[in-house]
mmCIF file of C-alpha atoms in Angstrom:
data_model
loop_
_atom_site.group_PDB
_atom_site.id
_atom_site.type_symbol
_atom_site.label_atom_id
_atom_site.label_comp_id
_atom_site.label_asym_id
_atom_site.label_seq_id
_atom_site.Cartn_x
_atom_site.Cartn_y
_atom_site.Cartn_z
ATOM 1 C CA UNK A 12 44.862 111.050 98.101
ATOM 2 C CA UNK A 13 41.170 110.316 98.295
ATOM 3 C CA UNK A 14 39.493 107.019 97.431
ATOM 4 C CA UNK A 15 35.951 105.751 97.493
ATOM 5 C CA UNK A 16 35.502 102.033 98.051
ATOM 6 C CA UNK A 17 32.354 99.895 98.218
ATOM 7 C CA UNK A 18 31.054 99.386 101.765
ATOM 8 C CA UNK A 19 31.903 95.685 101.743
ATOM 9 C CA UNK A 20 35.552 96.357 100.872
ATOM 10 C CA UNK A 21 37.586 94.571 103.568
ATOM 11 C CA UNK A 22 41.062 95.262 105.003
ATOM 12 C CA UNK A 23 42.738 92.523 102.935
ATOM 13 C CA UNK A 24 41.316 93.953 99.706
ATOM 14 C CA UNK A 25 42.438 97.420 100.735
ATOM 15 C CA UNK A 26 45.944 96.192 101.505
ATOM 16 C CA UNK A 27 46.116 94.353 98.178
ATOM 17 C CA UNK A 28 44.880 97.464 96.362
ATOM 18 C CA UNK A 29 47.580 99.670 97.938
ATOM 19 C CA UNK A 30 50.334 97.138 97.250
ATOM 20 C CA UNK A 31 49.270 96.651 93.639
ATOM 21 C CA UNK A 32 48.767 100.376 93.000
ATOM 22 C CA UNK A 33 51.696 101.923 94.849
ATOM 23 C CA UNK A 34 54.344 99.347 95.833
ATOM 24 C CA UNK A 35 56.275 99.215 92.526
ATOM 25 C CA UNK A 36 56.810 102.996 92.503
ATOM 26 C CA UNK A 37 57.560 103.022 96.233
ATOM 27 C CA UNK A 38 60.214 100.335 95.756
ATOM 28 C CA UNK A 39 61.866 102.426 93.007
ATOM 29 C CA UNK A 40 61.675 105.535 95.183
ATOM 30 C CA UNK A 41 63.232 103.696 98.152
ATOM 31 C CA UNK A 42 66.071 102.452 95.936
ATOM 32 C CA UNK A 43 66.781 106.038 94.826
ATOM 33 C CA UNK A 44 66.639 107.265 98.437
ATOM 34 C CA UNK A 45 69.071 104.542 99.547
ATOM 35 C CA UNK A 46 71.426 105.558 96.717
ATOM 36 C CA UNK A 47 71.390 109.235 97.768
ATOM 37 C CA UNK A 48 71.871 108.318 101.439
ATOM 38 C CA UNK A 49 74.856 106.146 100.543
ATOM 39 C CA UNK A 50 76.345 109.043 98.539
ATOM 40 C CA UNK A 51 75.770 111.347 101.521
ATOM 41 C CA UNK A 52 77.362 108.918 103.999
ATOM 42 C CA UNK A 53 80.374 108.654 101.677
ATOM 43 C CA UNK A 54 80.705 112.452 101.581
ATOM 44 C CA UNK A 55 79.891 112.709 97.876
ATOM 45 C CA UNK A 56 76.837 114.956 98.272
ATOM 46 C CA UNK A 57 76.079 117.620 100.923
ATOM 47 C CA UNK A 58 73.189 117.793 103.385
ATOM 48 C CA UNK A 59 71.350 120.385 101.284
ATOM 49 C CA UNK A 60 71.345 118.073 98.268
ATOM 50 C CA UNK A 61 69.805 115.263 100.342
ATOM 51 C CA UNK A 62 67.118 117.665 101.581
ATOM 52 C CA UNK A 63 66.303 118.755 98.048
ATOM 53 C CA UNK A 64 66.519 115.382 96.304
ATOM 54 C CA UNK A 65 64.763 113.215 98.893
ATOM 55 C CA UNK A 66 62.677 115.432 101.175
ATOM 56 C CA UNK A 67 61.358 118.105 98.784
ATOM 57 C CA UNK A 68 63.490 120.798 100.415
ATOM 58 C CA UNK A 69 62.302 120.057 103.964
ATOM 59 C CA UNK A 70 65.584 120.657 105.803
ATOM 60 C CA UNK A 71 64.068 120.056 109.231
ATOM 61 C CA UNK A 72 62.675 116.649 108.283
ATOM 62 C CA UNK A 73 65.979 115.817 106.579
ATOM 63 C CA UNK A 74 67.886 116.607 109.766
ATOM 64 C CA UNK A 75 65.584 114.468 111.898
ATOM 65 C CA UNK A 76 65.772 111.503 109.526
ATOM 66 C CA UNK A 77 69.556 111.721 109.166
ATOM 67 C CA UNK A 78 70.008 112.042 112.929
ATOM 68 C CA UNK A 79 67.692 109.116 113.739
ATOM 69 C CA UNK A 80 68.987 105.879 115.241
ATOM 70 C CA UNK A 81 68.719 104.208 111.837
ATOM 71 C CA UNK A 82 71.177 106.561 110.157
ATOM 72 C CA UNK A 83 73.080 108.220 112.988
ATOM 73 C CA UNK A 84 74.178 111.806 112.657
ATOM 74 C CA UNK A 85 76.709 112.532 109.982
ATOM 75 C CA UNK A 86 77.311 116.119 109.015
ATOM 76 C CA UNK A 87 79.837 116.244 106.225
ATOM 77 C CA UNK A 88 81.796 119.493 106.418
ATOM 78 C CA UNK A 89 82.119 119.551 102.623
ATOM 79 C CA UNK A 90 85.730 120.788 102.758
ATOM 80 C CA UNK A 91 88.252 119.659 100.178
ATOM 81 C CA UNK A 92 91.019 119.517 102.734
ATOM 82 C CA UNK A 93 90.903 119.409 106.500
ATOM 83 C CA UNK A 94 93.407 122.192 107.085
ATOM 84 C CA UNK A 95 93.688 123.932 110.418
ATOM 85 C CA UNK A 96 91.123 126.695 110.568
ATOM 86 C CA UNK A 97 91.581 129.640 112.920
ATOM 87 C CA UNK A 98 88.132 130.479 114.316
ATOM 88 C CA UNK A 99 89.152 133.276 116.646
ATOM 89 C CA UNK A 100 87.467 136.593 115.855
ATOM 90 C CA UNK A 101 85.190 134.919 113.324
ATOM 91 C CA UNK A 102 81.446 135.167 112.930
ATOM 92 C CA UNK A 103 79.588 131.892 112.609
ATOM 93 C CA UNK A 104 76.969 131.468 109.912
ATOM 94 C CA UNK A 105 74.877 128.363 110.466
ATOM 95 C CA UNK A 106 73.209 126.251 107.817
ATOM 96 C CA UNK A 107 70.029 124.263 108.449
ATOM 97 C CA UNK A 108 71.724 121.158 109.803
ATOM 98 C CA UNK A 109 73.966 123.143 112.169
ATOM 99 C CA UNK A 110 71.083 125.302 113.399
ATOM 100 C CA UNK A 111 68.975 122.305 114.347
ATOM 101 C CA UNK A 112 71.951 120.443 115.830
ATOM 102 C CA UNK A 113 73.008 123.432 117.961
ATOM 103 C CA UNK A 114 69.402 124.075 119.010
ATOM 104 C CA UNK A 115 68.924 120.465 120.097
ATOM 105 C CA UNK A 116 72.256 120.445 121.933
ATOM 106 C CA UNK A 117 71.266 123.618 123.751
ATOM 107 C CA UNK A 118 68.005 121.967 124.860
ATOM 108 C CA UNK A 119 69.122 118.415 125.609
ATOM 109 C CA UNK A 120 72.566 119.168 127.062
ATOM 110 C CA UNK A 121 71.968 122.742 128.227
ATOM 111 C CA UNK A 122 74.783 124.036 126.013
ATOM 112 C CA UNK A 123 75.348 127.760 126.189
ATOM 113 C CA UNK A 124 77.118 129.463 123.331
ATOM 114 C CA UNK A 125 79.552 132.309 123.955
ATOM 115 C CA UNK A 126 78.584 134.184 120.808
ATOM 116 C CA UNK A 127 75.600 134.886 118.648
ATOM 117 C CA UNK A 128 75.311 132.984 115.413
ATOM 118 C CA UNK A 129 74.388 134.519 112.098
ATOM 119 C CA UNK A 130 71.227 132.844 110.855
ATOM 120 C CA UNK A 131 69.731 133.676 107.509
ATOM 121 C CA UNK A 132 66.258 135.228 107.435
ATOM 122 C CA UNK A 133 65.412 132.551 104.860
ATOM 123 C CA UNK A 134 66.005 129.855 107.492
ATOM 124 C CA UNK A 135 63.741 131.615 109.971
ATOM 125 C CA UNK A 136 61.088 132.041 107.267
ATOM 126 C CA UNK A 137 61.305 128.329 106.418
ATOM 127 C CA UNK A 138 60.685 127.373 110.054
ATOM 128 C CA UNK A 139 57.724 129.790 110.201
ATOM 129 C CA UNK A 140 56.294 128.284 106.994
ATOM 130 C CA UNK A 141 56.611 124.737 108.375
ATOM 131 C CA UNK A 142 54.844 125.816 111.566
ATOM 132 C CA UNK A 143 52.037 127.497 109.602
ATOM 133 C CA UNK A 144 51.702 124.435 107.369
ATOM 134 C CA UNK A 145 51.182 122.191 110.407
ATOM 135 C CA UNK A 146 48.887 124.776 111.997
ATOM 136 C CA UNK A 147 46.449 124.883 109.054
ATOM 137 C CA UNK A 148 46.539 121.188 108.139
ATOM 138 C CA UNK A 149 44.102 118.712 109.643
ATOM 139 C CA UNK A 150 45.344 116.669 112.586
ATOM 140 C CA UNK A 151 47.726 113.957 111.382
ATOM 141 C CA UNK A 152 46.485 110.571 112.611
ATOM 142 C CA UNK A 153 48.214 107.986 110.449
ATOM 143 C CA UNK A 154 50.339 107.309 107.410
ATOM 144 C CA UNK A 155 51.148 104.031 105.723
ATOM 145 C CA UNK A 156 54.411 102.457 104.673
ATOM 146 C CA UNK A 157 53.930 100.497 101.448
ATOM 147 C CA UNK A 158 56.234 97.758 100.160
ATOM 148 C CA UNK A 159 55.710 94.817 97.839
ATOM 149 C CA UNK A 160 55.365 92.685 100.998
ATOM 150 C CA UNK A 161 52.401 94.672 102.317
ATOM 151 C CA UNK A 162 51.442 97.835 104.140
ATOM 152 C CA UNK A 163 52.395 98.957 107.618
ATOM 153 C CA UNK A 164 50.305 101.626 109.330
ATOM 154 C CA UNK A 165 52.226 104.332 111.180
ATOM 155 C CA UNK A 166 50.014 105.740 113.922
ATOM 156 C CA UNK A 167 50.785 109.222 115.229
ATOM 157 C CA UNK A 168 50.060 110.274 118.825
ATOM 158 C CA UNK A 169 46.924 112.341 119.432
ATOM 159 C CA UNK A 170 48.914 115.522 120.073
ATOM 160 C CA UNK A 171 51.318 115.133 117.119
ATOM 161 C CA UNK A 172 50.433 118.455 115.456
ATOM 162 C CA UNK A 173 50.662 120.341 118.766
ATOM 163 C CA UNK A 174 54.048 118.723 119.420
ATOM 164 C CA UNK A 175 55.299 119.896 116.008
ATOM 165 C CA UNK A 176 53.971 123.433 116.525
ATOM 166 C CA UNK A 177 55.674 123.624 119.930
ATOM 167 C CA UNK A 178 58.929 122.382 118.377
ATOM 168 C CA UNK A 179 58.819 125.051 115.645
ATOM 169 C CA UNK A 180 57.926 127.795 118.164
ATOM 170 C CA UNK A 181 60.790 126.760 120.440
ATOM 171 C CA UNK A 182 63.203 126.661 117.492
ATOM 172 C CA UNK A 183 62.074 130.136 116.379
ATOM 173 C CA UNK A 184 62.532 131.463 119.912
ATOM 174 C CA UNK A 185 66.041 130.012 120.031
ATOM 175 C CA UNK A 186 66.904 131.516 116.626
ATOM 176 C CA UNK A 187 65.764 134.932 117.853
ATOM 177 C CA UNK A 188 67.510 134.849 121.255
#
């Protein structure tokens, strides 16, 4: 979004402008997000629905938000009954949430997996697209969190884009091991 303000426009006026212009819709959006997250935590909707409904199909961002300290990691298996499942001699197809979880476990805990997973080409393509998106976008410096109480700036580190690109490259390398 681009705005042009008079030169004598001060920070208080800017804050008031953002609150007045965006806070009501942001409050509605946050209420909807909280509703979907509650449905997810209660096992009523799957991970992919949360990614689509809240995060515009960004499965990687969805994983990171849902695995943050605020929400904890909950991966609903989406099974109607928890019957015993024999996994011997089976191939493992990973969805987005499992891919990122297994990747992060392999990095943080040095997990080694005895078998190769089946990972859809679409997943790999999505990771490549996210990397390219970050690569061509200007450096992210800041975003703002808007509520009816005011605005809170969220400052990103200087190397934020490079950090994201490295993450996507490392994830792609792990997928292709």
